[in-house]
């Protein structure tokens, strides 16, 4: 498996996780604290998280299929983007597990000097 597959999953996991935490905070500001302007922030963050979560699903599924994960593990990684802060912990666990399986790219031919 290429390193780029793991890297793009990691980036989207962090982005999705940060947006979900921001969404939770903006919803607390909107409904709990009744702050002016919180509704607009909530709407923007919710839309951004929704679209980027779809991209996260695609990248996480691609990673899981290339890592040959069982269905249960695949579902847990896919759902991690919907639970606040879970994406950070799952990403860390997945990275530690797959670091040994990741290759830097295609093998390079050695030069022979005569």
PDB file of N, CA and C in Angstrom:
ATOM      1  N   UNK A   1       0.846  -1.172   0.000  1.00  0.00           N
ATOM      2  CA  UNK A   1       0.000   0.000   0.000  1.00  0.00           C
ATOM      3  C   UNK A   1       0.894   1.238   0.000  1.00  0.00           C
ATOM      4  N   UNK A   2       0.502   2.240  -0.761  1.00  0.00           N
ATOM      5  CA  UNK A   2       1.290   3.462  -0.861  1.00  0.00           C
ATOM      6  C   UNK A   2       1.054   4.370   0.337  1.00  0.00           C
ATOM      7  N   UNK A   3       2.069   5.141   0.636  1.00  0.00           N
ATOM      8  CA  UNK A   3       1.988   6.086   1.749  1.00  0.00           C
ATOM      9  C   UNK A   3       0.930   7.150   1.493  1.00  0.00           C
ATOM     10  N   UNK A   4       0.694   7.499   0.235  1.00  0.00           N
ATOM     11  CA  UNK A   4      -0.277   8.548  -0.090  1.00  0.00           C
ATOM     12  C   UNK A   4      -1.692   8.156   0.326  1.00  0.00           C
ATOM     13  N   UNK A   5      -2.009   6.868   0.292  1.00  0.00           N
ATOM     14  CA  UNK A   5      -3.337   6.408   0.702  1.00  0.00           C
ATOM     15  C   UNK A   5      -3.546   6.695   2.186  1.00  0.00           C
ATOM     16  N   UNK A   6      -2.545   6.394   2.992  1.00  0.00           N
ATOM     17  CA  UNK A   6      -2.627   6.658   4.425  1.00  0.00           C
ATOM     18  C   UNK A   6      -2.594   8.156   4.712  1.00  0.00           C
ATOM     19  N   UNK A   7      -1.784   8.904   3.982  1.00  0.00           N
ATOM     20  CA  UNK A   7      -1.664  10.340   4.222  1.00  0.00           C
ATOM     21  C   UNK A   7      -2.964  11.076   3.939  1.00  0.00           C
ATOM     22  N   UNK A   8      -3.603  10.769   2.830  1.00  0.00           N
ATOM     23  CA  UNK A   8      -4.858  11.476   2.530  1.00  0.00           C
ATOM     24  C   UNK A   8      -5.960  11.097   3.513  1.00  0.00           C
ATOM     25  N   UNK A   9      -5.959   9.855   4.000  1.00  0.00           N
ATOM     26  CA  UNK A   9      -6.906   9.483   5.050  1.00  0.00           C
ATOM     27  C   UNK A   9      -6.630  10.291   6.314  1.00  0.00           C
ATOM     28  N   UNK A  10      -5.363  10.393   6.689  1.00  0.00           N
ATOM     29  CA  UNK A  10      -5.000  11.114   7.916  1.00  0.00           C
ATOM     30  C   UNK A  10      -5.417  12.579   7.836  1.00  0.00           C
ATOM     31  N   UNK A  11      -5.168  13.220   6.703  1.00  0.00           N
ATOM     32  CA  UNK A  11      -5.529  14.627   6.537  1.00  0.00           C
ATOM     33  C   UNK A  11      -7.037  14.811   6.688  1.00  0.00           C
ATOM     34  N   UNK A  12      -7.803  13.980   6.010  1.00  0.00           N
ATOM     35  CA  UNK A  12      -9.258  14.117   6.097  1.00  0.00           C
ATOM     36  C   UNK A  12      -9.784  13.747   7.469  1.00  0.00           C
ATOM     37  N   UNK A  13      -9.136  12.828   8.163  1.00  0.00           N
ATOM     38  CA  UNK A  13      -9.560  12.487   9.518  1.00  0.00           C
ATOM     39  C   UNK A  13      -9.399  13.686  10.438  1.00  0.00           C
ATOM     40  N   UNK A  14      -8.265  14.365  10.335  1.00  0.00           N
ATOM     41  CA  UNK A  14      -8.046  15.555  11.161  1.00  0.00           C
ATOM     42  C   UNK A  14      -9.006  16.680  10.792  1.00  0.00           C
ATOM     43  N   UNK A  15      -9.178  16.935   9.509  1.00  0.00           N
ATOM     44  CA  UNK A  15     -10.073  18.014   9.074  1.00  0.00           C
ATOM     45  C   UNK A  15     -11.501  17.724   9.517  1.00  0.00           C
ATOM     46  N   UNK A  16     -11.955  16.505   9.309  1.00  0.00           N
ATOM     47  CA  UNK A  16     -13.307  16.127   9.711  1.00  0.00           C
ATOM     48  C   UNK A  16     -13.473  16.227  11.218  1.00  0.00           C
ATOM     49  N   UNK A  17     -12.473  15.782  11.949  1.00  0.00           N
ATOM     50  CA  UNK A  17     -12.539  15.852  13.408  1.00  0.00           C
ATOM     51  C   UNK A  17     -12.602  17.278  13.922  1.00  0.00           C
ATOM     52  N   UNK A  18     -11.769  18.154  13.360  1.00  0.00           N
ATOM     53  CA  UNK A  18     -11.767  19.560  13.783  1.00  0.00           C
ATOM     54  C   UNK A  18     -13.102  20.212  13.447  1.00  0.00           C
ATOM     55  N   UNK A  19     -13.617  19.967  12.254  1.00  0.00           N
ATOM     56  CA  UNK A  19     -14.896  20.553  11.883  1.00  0.00           C
ATOM     57  C   UNK A  19     -16.035  20.041  12.760  1.00  0.00           C
ATOM     58  N   UNK A  20     -15.977  18.791  13.158  1.00  0.00           N
ATOM     59  CA  UNK A  20     -17.032  18.255  14.014  1.00  0.00           C
ATOM     60  C   UNK A  20     -16.975  18.884  15.406  1.00  0.00           C
ATOM     61  N   UNK A  21     -15.786  19.097  15.934  1.00  0.00           N
ATOM     62  CA  UNK A  21     -15.659  19.771  17.232  1.00  0.00           C
ATOM     63  C   UNK A  21     -16.160  21.216  17.107  1.00  0.00           C
ATOM     64  N   UNK A  22     -15.788  21.899  16.017  1.00  0.00           N
ATOM     65  CA  UNK A  22     -16.292  23.257  15.796  1.00  0.00           C
ATOM     66  C   UNK A  22     -17.809  23.285  15.658  1.00  0.00           C
ATOM     67  N   UNK A  23     -18.355  22.279  15.007  1.00  0.00           N
ATOM     68  CA  UNK A  23     -19.809  22.196  14.862  1.00  0.00           C
ATOM     69  C   UNK A  23     -20.481  22.034  16.223  1.00  0.00           C
ATOM     70  N   UNK A  24     -19.926  21.188  17.057  1.00  0.00           N
ATOM     71  CA  UNK A  24     -20.493  21.006  18.403  1.00  0.00           C
ATOM     72  C   UNK A  24     -20.424  22.299  19.206  1.00  0.00           C
ATOM     73  N   UNK A  25     -19.288  22.996  19.142  1.00  0.00           N
ATOM     74  CA  UNK A  25     -19.142  24.255  19.863  1.00  0.00           C
ATOM     75  C   UNK A  25     -20.091  25.327  19.329  1.00  0.00           C
ATOM     76  N   UNK A  26     -20.239  25.379  18.015  1.00  0.00           N
ATOM     77  CA  UNK A  26     -21.147  26.382  17.443  1.00  0.00           C
ATOM     78  C   UNK A  26     -22.604  26.063  17.773  1.00  0.00           C
ATOM     79  N   UNK A  27     -22.952  24.791  17.879  1.00  0.00           N
ATOM     80  CA  UNK A  27     -24.323  24.438  18.262  1.00  0.00           C
ATOM     81  C   UNK A  27     -24.581  24.768  19.735  1.00  0.00           C
ATOM     82  N   UNK A  28     -23.566  24.605  20.576  1.00  0.00           N
ATOM     83  CA  UNK A  28     -23.708  25.012  21.976  1.00  0.00           C
ATOM     84  C   UNK A  28     -23.905  26.527  22.045  1.00  0.00           C
ATOM     85  N   UNK A  29     -23.129  27.258  21.232  1.00  0.00           N
ATOM     86  CA  UNK A  29     -23.272  28.716  21.204  1.00  0.00           C
ATOM     87  C   UNK A  29     -24.651  29.123  20.681  1.00  0.00           C
ATOM     88  N   UNK A  30     -25.149  28.394  19.701  1.00  0.00           N
ATOM     89  CA  UNK A  30     -26.442  28.742  19.094  1.00  0.00           C
ATOM     90  C   UNK A  30     -27.601  28.404  20.019  1.00  0.00           C
ATOM     91  N   UNK A  31     -27.655  27.176  20.512  1.00  0.00           N
ATOM     92  CA  UNK A  31     -28.821  26.728  21.275  1.00  0.00           C
ATOM     93  C   UNK A  31     -28.667  26.915  22.783  1.00  0.00           C
ATOM     94  N   UNK A  32     -27.459  26.724  23.301  1.00  0.00           N
ATOM     95  CA  UNK A  32     -27.273  26.803  24.738  1.00  0.00           C
ATOM     96  C   UNK A  32     -27.027  28.213  25.240  1.00  0.00           C
ATOM     97  N   UNK A  33     -26.234  28.976  24.501  1.00  0.00           N
ATOM     98  CA  UNK A  33     -25.861  30.315  24.950  1.00  0.00           C
ATOM     99  C   UNK A  33     -26.607  31.421  24.209  1.00  0.00           C
ATOM    100  N   UNK A  34     -27.304  31.069  23.154  1.00  0.00           N
ATOM    101  CA  UNK A  34     -28.105  32.007  22.352  1.00  0.00           C
ATOM    102  C   UNK A  34     -27.283  33.224  21.924  1.00  0.00           C
ATOM    103  N   UNK A  35     -26.111  32.964  21.344  1.00  0.00           N
ATOM    104  CA  UNK A  35     -25.207  34.018  20.888  1.00  0.00           C
ATOM    105  C   UNK A  35     -25.617  34.456  19.486  1.00  0.00           C
ATOM    106  N   UNK A  36     -25.628  35.780  19.279  1.00  0.00           N
ATOM    107  CA  UNK A  36     -25.962  36.314  17.958  1.00  0.00           C
ATOM    108  C   UNK A  36     -24.896  35.902  16.948  1.00  0.00           C
ATOM    109  N   UNK A  37     -25.313  35.484  15.776  1.00  0.00           N
ATOM    110  CA  UNK A  37     -24.389  35.088  14.721  1.00  0.00           C
ATOM    111  C   UNK A  37     -23.980  33.627  14.778  1.00  0.00           C
ATOM    112  N   UNK A  38     -24.320  32.946  15.857  1.00  0.00           N
ATOM    113  CA  UNK A  38     -23.930  31.539  15.979  1.00  0.00           C
ATOM    114  C   UNK A  38     -24.669  30.668  14.966  1.00  0.00           C
ATOM    115  N   UNK A  39     -25.862  31.088  14.578  1.00  0.00           N
ATOM    116  CA  UNK A  39     -26.627  30.304  13.598  1.00  0.00           C
ATOM    117  C   UNK A  39     -25.914  30.280  12.252  1.00  0.00           C
ATOM    118  N   UNK A  40     -25.347  31.405  11.858  1.00  0.00           N
ATOM    119  CA  UNK A  40     -24.630  31.468  10.578  1.00  0.00           C
ATOM    120  C   UNK A  40     -23.368  30.613  10.614  1.00  0.00           C
ATOM    121  N   UNK A  41     -22.639  30.689  11.715  1.00  0.00           N
ATOM    122  CA  UNK A  41     -21.430  29.879  11.857  1.00  0.00           C
ATOM    123  C   UNK A  41     -21.791  28.403  11.851  1.00  0.00           C
ATOM    124  N   UNK A  42     -22.849  28.045  12.555  1.00  0.00           N
ATOM    125  CA  UNK A  42     -23.288  26.647  12.606  1.00  0.00           C
ATOM    126  C   UNK A  42     -23.632  26.140  11.216  1.00  0.00           C
ATOM    127  N   UNK A  43     -24.324  26.948  10.444  1.00  0.00           N
ATOM    128  CA  UNK A  43     -24.724  26.540   9.096  1.00  0.00           C
ATOM    129  C   UNK A  43     -23.504  26.304   8.214  1.00  0.00           C
ATOM    130  N   UNK A  44     -22.541  27.222   8.244  1.00  0.00           N
ATOM    131  CA  UNK A  44     -21.343  27.100   7.404  1.00  0.00           C
ATOM    132  C   UNK A  44     -20.513  25.887   7.805  1.00  0.00           C
ATOM    133  N   UNK A  45     -20.297  25.710   9.105  1.00  0.00           N
ATOM    134  CA  UNK A  45     -19.486  24.589   9.575  1.00  0.00           C
ATOM    135  C   UNK A  45     -20.191  23.260   9.288  1.00  0.00           C
ATOM    136  N   UNK A  46     -21.516  23.230   9.445  1.00  0.00           N
ATOM    137  CA  UNK A  46     -22.266  22.002   9.176  1.00  0.00           C
ATOM    138  C   UNK A  46     -22.167  21.596   7.711  1.00  0.00           C
ATOM    139  N   UNK A  47     -22.272  22.556   6.825  1.00  0.00           N
ATOM    140  CA  UNK A  47     -22.162  22.257   5.389  1.00  0.00           C
ATOM    141  C   UNK A  47     -20.752  21.775   5.058  1.00  0.00           C
ATOM    142  N   UNK A  48     -19.751  22.461   5.580  1.00  0.00           N
ATOM    143  CA  UNK A  48     -18.358  22.058   5.317  1.00  0.00           C
ATOM    144  C   UNK A  48     -18.088  20.662   5.860  1.00  0.00           C
ATOM    145  N   UNK A  49     -18.532  20.400   7.080  1.00  0.00           N
ATOM    146  CA  UNK A  49     -18.313  19.071   7.659  1.00  0.00           C
ATOM    147  C   UNK A  49     -19.041  18.002   6.849  1.00  0.00           C
ATOM    148  N   UNK A  50     -20.246  18.288   6.426  1.00  0.00           N
ATOM    149  CA  UNK A  50     -21.019  17.307   5.658  1.00  0.00           C
ATOM    150  C   UNK A  50     -20.337  16.900   4.363  1.00  0.00           C
ATOM    151  N   UNK A  51     -19.877  17.891   3.613  1.00  0.00           N
ATOM    152  CA  UNK A  51     -19.224  17.586   2.340  1.00  0.00           C
ATOM    153  C   UNK A  51     -17.875  16.910   2.544  1.00  0.00           C
ATOM    154  N   UNK A  52     -17.118  17.399   3.497  1.00  0.00           N
ATOM    155  CA  UNK A  52     -15.804  16.793   3.727  1.00  0.00           C
ATOM    156  C   UNK A  52     -15.918  15.416   4.366  1.00  0.00           C
ATOM    157  N   UNK A  53     -17.008  15.159   5.091  1.00  0.00           N
ATOM    158  CA  UNK A  53     -17.220  13.818   5.634  1.00  0.00           C
ATOM    159  C   UNK A  53     -17.437  12.811   4.500  1.00  0.00           C
ATOM    160  N   UNK A  54     -18.100  13.226   3.449  1.00  0.00           N
ATOM    161  CA  UNK A  54     -18.281  12.337   2.292  1.00  0.00           C
ATOM    162  C   UNK A  54     -16.925  11.988   1.673  1.00  0.00           C
ATOM    163  N   UNK A  55     -16.051  12.981   1.552  1.00  0.00           N
ATOM    164  CA  UNK A  55     -14.701  12.726   1.032  1.00  0.00           C
ATOM    165  C   UNK A  55     -13.937  11.816   1.996  1.00  0.00           C
ATOM    166  N   UNK A  56     -14.092  12.054   3.302  1.00  0.00           N
ATOM    167  CA  UNK A  56     -13.476  11.195   4.322  1.00  0.00           C
ATOM    168  C   UNK A  56     -13.951   9.748   4.157  1.00  0.00           C
ATOM    169  N   UNK A  57     -15.231   9.553   3.913  1.00  0.00           N
ATOM    170  CA  UNK A  57     -15.756   8.199   3.718  1.00  0.00           C
ATOM    171  C   UNK A  57     -15.083   7.501   2.545  1.00  0.00           C
ATOM    172  N   UNK A  58     -14.915   8.222   1.459  1.00  0.00           N
ATOM    173  CA  UNK A  58     -14.276   7.643   0.273  1.00  0.00           C
ATOM    174  C   UNK A  58     -12.831   7.252   0.580  1.00  0.00           C
ATOM    175  N   UNK A  59     -12.082   8.153   1.226  1.00  0.00           N
ATOM    176  CA  UNK A  59     -10.680   7.873   1.532  1.00  0.00           C
ATOM    177  C   UNK A  59     -10.539   6.768   2.571  1.00  0.00           C
ATOM    178  N   UNK A  60     -11.408   6.759   3.577  1.00  0.00           N
ATOM    179  CA  UNK A  60     -11.342   5.718   4.608  1.00  0.00           C
ATOM    180  C   UNK A  60     -11.712   4.356   4.025  1.00  0.00           C
ATOM    181  N   UNK A  61     -12.698   4.330   3.146  1.00  0.00           N
ATOM    182  CA  UNK A  61     -13.068   3.065   2.507  1.00  0.00           C
ATOM    183  C   UNK A  61     -11.938   2.566   1.621  1.00  0.00           C
ATOM    184  N   UNK A  62     -11.309   3.463   0.888  1.00  0.00           N
ATOM    185  CA  UNK A  62     -10.175   3.081   0.044  1.00  0.00           C
ATOM    186  C   UNK A  62      -9.041   2.509   0.893  1.00  0.00           C
ATOM    187  N   UNK A  63      -8.744   3.164   2.007  1.00  0.00           N
ATOM    188  CA  UNK A  63      -7.698   2.686   2.905  1.00  0.00           C
ATOM    189  C   UNK A  63      -8.057   1.313   3.470  1.00  0.00           C
ATOM    190  N   UNK A  64      -9.281   1.157   3.919  1.00  0.00           N
ATOM    191  CA  UNK A  64      -9.709  -0.115   4.493  1.00  0.00           C
ATOM    192  C   UNK A  64      -9.696  -1.257   3.498  1.00  0.00           C
ATOM    193  N   UNK A  65     -10.089  -0.968   2.273  1.00  0.00           N
ATOM    194  CA  UNK A  65     -10.090  -2.032   1.269  1.00  0.00           C
ATOM    195  C   UNK A  65      -8.664  -2.431   0.893  1.00  0.00           C
ATOM    196  N   UNK A  66      -7.759  -1.466   0.854  1.00  0.00           N
ATOM    197  CA  UNK A  66      -6.363  -1.794   0.532  1.00  0.00           C
ATOM    198  C   UNK A  66      -5.659  -2.464   1.707  1.00  0.00           C
ATOM    199  N   UNK A  67      -6.088  -2.163   2.925  1.00  0.00           N
ATOM    200  CA  UNK A  67      -5.506  -2.797   4.113  1.00  0.00           C
ATOM    201  C   UNK A  67      -6.181  -4.134   4.416  1.00  0.00           C
ATOM    202  N   UNK A  68      -7.251  -4.451   3.678  1.00  0.00           N
ATOM    203  CA  UNK A  68      -7.998  -5.711   3.834  1.00  0.00           C
ATOM    204  C   UNK A  68      -8.547  -5.871   5.263  1.00  0.00           C
ATOM    205  N   UNK A  69      -9.222  -4.810   5.732  1.00  0.00           N
ATOM    206  CA  UNK A  69      -9.835  -4.834   7.054  1.00  0.00           C
ATOM    207  C   UNK A  69     -11.131  -5.622   7.030  1.00  0.00           C
ATOM    208  N   UNK A  70     -11.509  -6.239   8.160  1.00  0.00           N
ATOM    209  CA  UNK A  70     -12.836  -6.850   8.250  1.00  0.00           C
ATOM    210  C   UNK A  70     -13.912  -5.755   8.272  1.00  0.00           C
ATOM    211  N   UNK A  71     -15.139  -6.142   8.007  1.00  0.00           N
ATOM    212  CA  UNK A  71     -16.244  -5.183   7.881  1.00  0.00           C
ATOM    213  C   UNK A  71     -16.445  -4.376   9.163  1.00  0.00           C
ATOM    214  N   UNK A  72     -16.345  -5.009  10.320  1.00  0.00           N
ATOM    215  CA  UNK A  72     -16.548  -4.305  11.582  1.00  0.00           C
ATOM    216  C   UNK A  72     -15.552  -3.182  11.795  1.00  0.00           C
ATOM    217  N   UNK A  73     -14.307  -3.446  11.502  1.00  0.00           N
ATOM    218  CA  UNK A  73     -13.279  -2.417  11.656  1.00  0.00           C
ATOM    219  C   UNK A  73     -13.493  -1.298  10.643  1.00  0.00           C
ATOM    220  N   UNK A  74     -13.852  -1.680   9.441  1.00  0.00           N
ATOM    221  CA  UNK A  74     -14.126  -0.684   8.397  1.00  0.00           C
ATOM    222  C   UNK A  74     -15.262   0.243   8.823  1.00  0.00           C
ATOM    223  N   UNK A  75     -16.327  -0.316   9.374  1.00  0.00           N
ATOM    224  CA  UNK A  75     -17.452   0.503   9.824  1.00  0.00           C
ATOM    225  C   UNK A  75     -17.053   1.437  10.961  1.00  0.00           C
ATOM    226  N   UNK A  76     -16.234   0.952  11.903  1.00  0.00           N
ATOM    227  CA  UNK A  76     -15.796   1.786  13.008  1.00  0.00           C
ATOM    228  C   UNK A  76     -14.999   2.988  12.496  1.00  0.00           C
ATOM    229  N   UNK A  77     -14.116   2.762  11.535  1.00  0.00           N
ATOM    230  CA  UNK A  77     -13.322   3.859  10.983  1.00  0.00           C
ATOM    231  C   UNK A  77     -14.220   4.831  10.214  1.00  0.00           C
ATOM    232  N   UNK A  78     -15.195   4.313   9.499  1.00  0.00           N
ATOM    233  CA  UNK A  78     -16.114   5.179   8.753  1.00  0.00           C
ATOM    234  C   UNK A  78     -16.971   6.030   9.689  1.00  0.00           C
ATOM    235  N   UNK A  79     -17.400   5.464  10.801  1.00  0.00           N
ATOM    236  CA  UNK A  79     -18.248   6.194  11.744  1.00  0.00           C
ATOM    237  C   UNK A  79     -17.466   7.148  12.640  1.00  0.00           C
ATOM    238  N   UNK A  80     -16.159   7.044  12.664  1.00  0.00           N
ATOM    239  CA  UNK A  80     -15.344   7.897  13.535  1.00  0.00           C
ATOM    240  C   UNK A  80     -15.507   9.375  13.195  1.00  0.00           C
ATOM    241  N   UNK A  81     -15.879   9.696  11.986  1.00  0.00           N
ATOM    242  CA  UNK A  81     -16.085  11.093  11.590  1.00  0.00           C
ATOM    243  C   UNK A  81     -17.393  11.675  12.067  1.00  0.00           C
ATOM    244  N   UNK A  82     -18.211  10.871  12.753  1.00  0.00           N
ATOM    245  CA  UNK A  82     -19.494  11.367  13.251  1.00  0.00           C
ATOM    246  C   UNK A  82     -19.511  11.515  14.766  1.00  0.00           C
ATOM    247  N   UNK A  83     -18.472  11.051  15.434  1.00  0.00           N
ATOM    248  CA  UNK A  83     -18.398  11.130  16.895  1.00  0.00           C
ATOM    249  C   UNK A  83     -17.320  12.157  17.243  1.00  0.00           C
ATOM    250  N   UNK A  84     -17.684  13.211  17.956  1.00  0.00           N
ATOM    251  CA  UNK A  84     -16.679  14.249  18.259  1.00  0.00           C
ATOM    252  C   UNK A  84     -15.432  13.667  18.934  1.00  0.00           C
ATOM    253  N   UNK A  85     -14.298  14.023  18.446  1.00  0.00           N
ATOM    254  CA  UNK A  85     -12.943  13.632  18.867  1.00  0.00           C
ATOM    255  C   UNK A  85     -12.585  12.174  18.564  1.00  0.00           C
ATOM    256  N   UNK A  86     -13.506  11.353  18.128  1.00  0.00           N
ATOM    257  CA  UNK A  86     -13.186   9.951  17.830  1.00  0.00           C
ATOM    258  C   UNK A  86     -12.243   9.833  16.635  1.00  0.00           C
ATOM    259  N   UNK A  87     -12.377  10.727  15.671  1.00  0.00           N
ATOM    260  CA  UNK A  87     -11.527  10.664  14.482  1.00  0.00           C
ATOM    261  C   UNK A  87     -10.054  10.783  14.837  1.00  0.00           C
ATOM    262  N   UNK A  88      -9.744  11.571  15.867  1.00  0.00           N
ATOM    263  CA  UNK A  88      -8.344  11.739  16.267  1.00  0.00           C
ATOM    264  C   UNK A  88      -7.769  10.445  16.836  1.00  0.00           C
ATOM    265  N   UNK A  89      -8.527   9.786  17.689  1.00  0.00           N
ATOM    266  CA  UNK A  89      -8.055   8.547  18.317  1.00  0.00           C
ATOM    267  C   UNK A  89      -7.981   7.395  17.318  1.00  0.00           C
ATOM    268  N   UNK A  90      -8.988   7.289  16.466  1.00  0.00           N
ATOM    269  CA  UNK A  90      -9.004   6.211  15.464  1.00  0.00           C
ATOM    270  C   UNK A  90      -7.885   6.417  14.452  1.00  0.00           C
ATOM    271  N   UNK A  91      -7.668   7.661  14.039  1.00  0.00           N
ATOM    272  CA  UNK A  91      -6.585   7.946  13.090  1.00  0.00           C
ATOM    273  C   UNK A  91      -5.239   7.547  13.674  1.00  0.00           C
ATOM    274  N   UNK A  92      -5.015   7.849  14.929  1.00  0.00           N
ATOM    275  CA  UNK A  92      -3.745   7.511  15.579  1.00  0.00           C
ATOM    276  C   UNK A  92      -3.547   5.997  15.626  1.00  0.00           C
ATOM    277  N   UNK A  93      -4.597   5.280  15.966  1.00  0.00           N
ATOM    278  CA  UNK A  93      -4.518   3.815  16.050  1.00  0.00           C
ATOM    279  C   UNK A  93      -4.271   3.200  14.669  1.00  0.00           C
ATOM    280  N   UNK A  94      -4.981   3.701  13.670  1.00  0.00           N
ATOM    281  CA  UNK A  94      -4.833   3.191  12.300  1.00  0.00           C
ATOM    282  C   UNK A  94      -3.423   3.471  11.783  1.00  0.00           C
ATOM    283  N   UNK A  95      -2.901   4.665  12.059  1.00  0.00           N
ATOM    284  CA  UNK A  95      -1.558   5.018  11.591  1.00  0.00           C
ATOM    285  C   UNK A  95      -0.506   4.115  12.210  1.00  0.00           C
ATOM    286  N   UNK A  96      -0.606   3.873  13.501  1.00  0.00           N
ATOM    287  CA  UNK A  96       0.367   2.982  14.155  1.00  0.00           C
ATOM    288  C   UNK A  96       0.307   1.572  13.565  1.00  0.00           C
ATOM    289  N   UNK A  97      -0.897   1.115  13.295  1.00  0.00           N
ATOM    290  CA  UNK A  97      -1.071  -0.240  12.768  1.00  0.00           C
ATOM    291  C   UNK A  97      -0.525  -0.368  11.346  1.00  0.00           C
ATOM    292  N   UNK A  98      -0.754   0.640  10.523  1.00  0.00           N
ATOM    293  CA  UNK A  98      -0.424   0.517   9.102  1.00  0.00           C
ATOM    294  C   UNK A  98       0.958   1.051   8.734  1.00  0.00           C
ATOM    295  N   UNK A  99       1.660   1.672   9.664  1.00  0.00           N
ATOM    296  CA  UNK A  99       2.988   2.199   9.347  1.00  0.00           C
ATOM    297  C   UNK A  99       3.925   1.135   8.789  1.00  0.00           C
ATOM    298  N   UNK A 100       3.841  -0.061   9.300  1.00  0.00           N
ATOM    299  CA  UNK A 100       4.722  -1.135   8.831  1.00  0.00           C
ATOM    300  C   UNK A 100       4.346  -1.615   7.428  1.00  0.00           C
ATOM    301  N   UNK A 101       3.076  -1.476   7.072  1.00  0.00           N
ATOM    302  CA  UNK A 101       2.618  -1.963   5.769  1.00  0.00           C
ATOM    303  C   UNK A 101       2.786  -0.948   4.647  1.00  0.00           C
ATOM    304  N   UNK A 102       3.088   0.285   4.997  1.00  0.00           N
ATOM    305  CA  UNK A 102       3.158   1.356   4.012  1.00  0.00           C
ATOM    306  C   UNK A 102       4.522   1.347   3.336  1.00  0.00           C
ATOM    307  N   UNK A 103       4.481   1.520   2.032  1.00  0.00           N
ATOM    308  CA  UNK A 103       5.719   1.655   1.266  1.00  0.00           C
ATOM    309  C   UNK A 103       5.824   3.080   0.761  1.00  0.00           C
ATOM    310  N   UNK A 104       7.009   3.512   0.492  1.00  0.00           N
ATOM    311  CA  UNK A 104       7.241   4.876   0.052  1.00  0.00           C
ATOM    312  C   UNK A 104       6.898   5.096  -1.424  1.00  0.00           C
ATOM    313  N   UNK A 105       6.594   4.110  -2.150  1.00  0.00           N
ATOM    314  CA  UNK A 105       6.300   4.250  -3.563  1.00  0.00           C
ATOM    315  C   UNK A 105       6.813   3.039  -4.311  1.00  0.00           C
ATOM    316  N   UNK A 106       7.015   3.214  -5.609  1.00  0.00           N
ATOM    317  CA  UNK A 106       7.479   2.107  -6.424  1.00  0.00           C
ATOM    318  C   UNK A 106       8.976   1.876  -6.196  1.00  0.00           C
ATOM    319  N   UNK A 107       9.421   0.639  -6.322  1.00  0.00           N
ATOM    320  CA  UNK A 107      10.854   0.363  -6.125  1.00  0.00           C
ATOM    321  C   UNK A 107      11.690   1.030  -7.210  1.00  0.00           C
ATOM    322  N   UNK A 108      12.862   1.449  -6.829  1.00  0.00           N
ATOM    323  CA  UNK A 108      13.776   2.124  -7.756  1.00  0.00           C
ATOM    324  C   UNK A 108      14.832   1.124  -8.197  1.00  0.00           C
ATOM    325  N   UNK A 109      15.115   1.124  -9.487  1.00  0.00           N
ATOM    326  CA  UNK A 109      16.123   0.213 -10.016  1.00  0.00           C
ATOM    327  C   UNK A 109      17.509   0.693  -9.593  1.00  0.00           C
ATOM    328  N   UNK A 110      18.343  -0.248  -9.212  1.00  0.00           N
ATOM    329  CA  UNK A 110      19.708   0.084  -8.803  1.00  0.00           C
ATOM    330  C   UNK A 110      20.586   0.251 -10.027  1.00  0.00           C
ATOM    331  N   UNK A 111      21.506   1.220  -9.964  1.00  0.00           N
ATOM    332  CA  UNK A 111      22.428   1.422 -11.070  1.00  0.00           C
ATOM    333  C   UNK A 111      23.655   0.525 -10.880  1.00  0.00           C
ATOM    334  N   UNK A 112      24.085  -0.069 -11.953  1.00  0.00           N
ATOM    335  CA  UNK A 112      25.263  -0.927 -11.915  1.00  0.00           C
ATOM    336  C   UNK A 112      26.398  -0.181 -12.589  1.00  0.00           C
ATOM    337  N   UNK A 113      27.507  -0.081 -11.862  1.00  0.00           N
ATOM    338  CA  UNK A 113      28.661   0.588 -12.452  1.00  0.00           C
ATOM    339  C   UNK A 113      29.676  -0.470 -12.897  1.00  0.00           C
ATOM    340  N   UNK A 114      30.174  -0.304 -14.080  1.00  0.00           N
ATOM    341  CA  UNK A 114      31.123  -1.280 -14.613  1.00  0.00           C
ATOM    342  C   UNK A 114      32.528  -0.761 -14.616  1.00  0.00           C
TER     343      UNK A 114
END
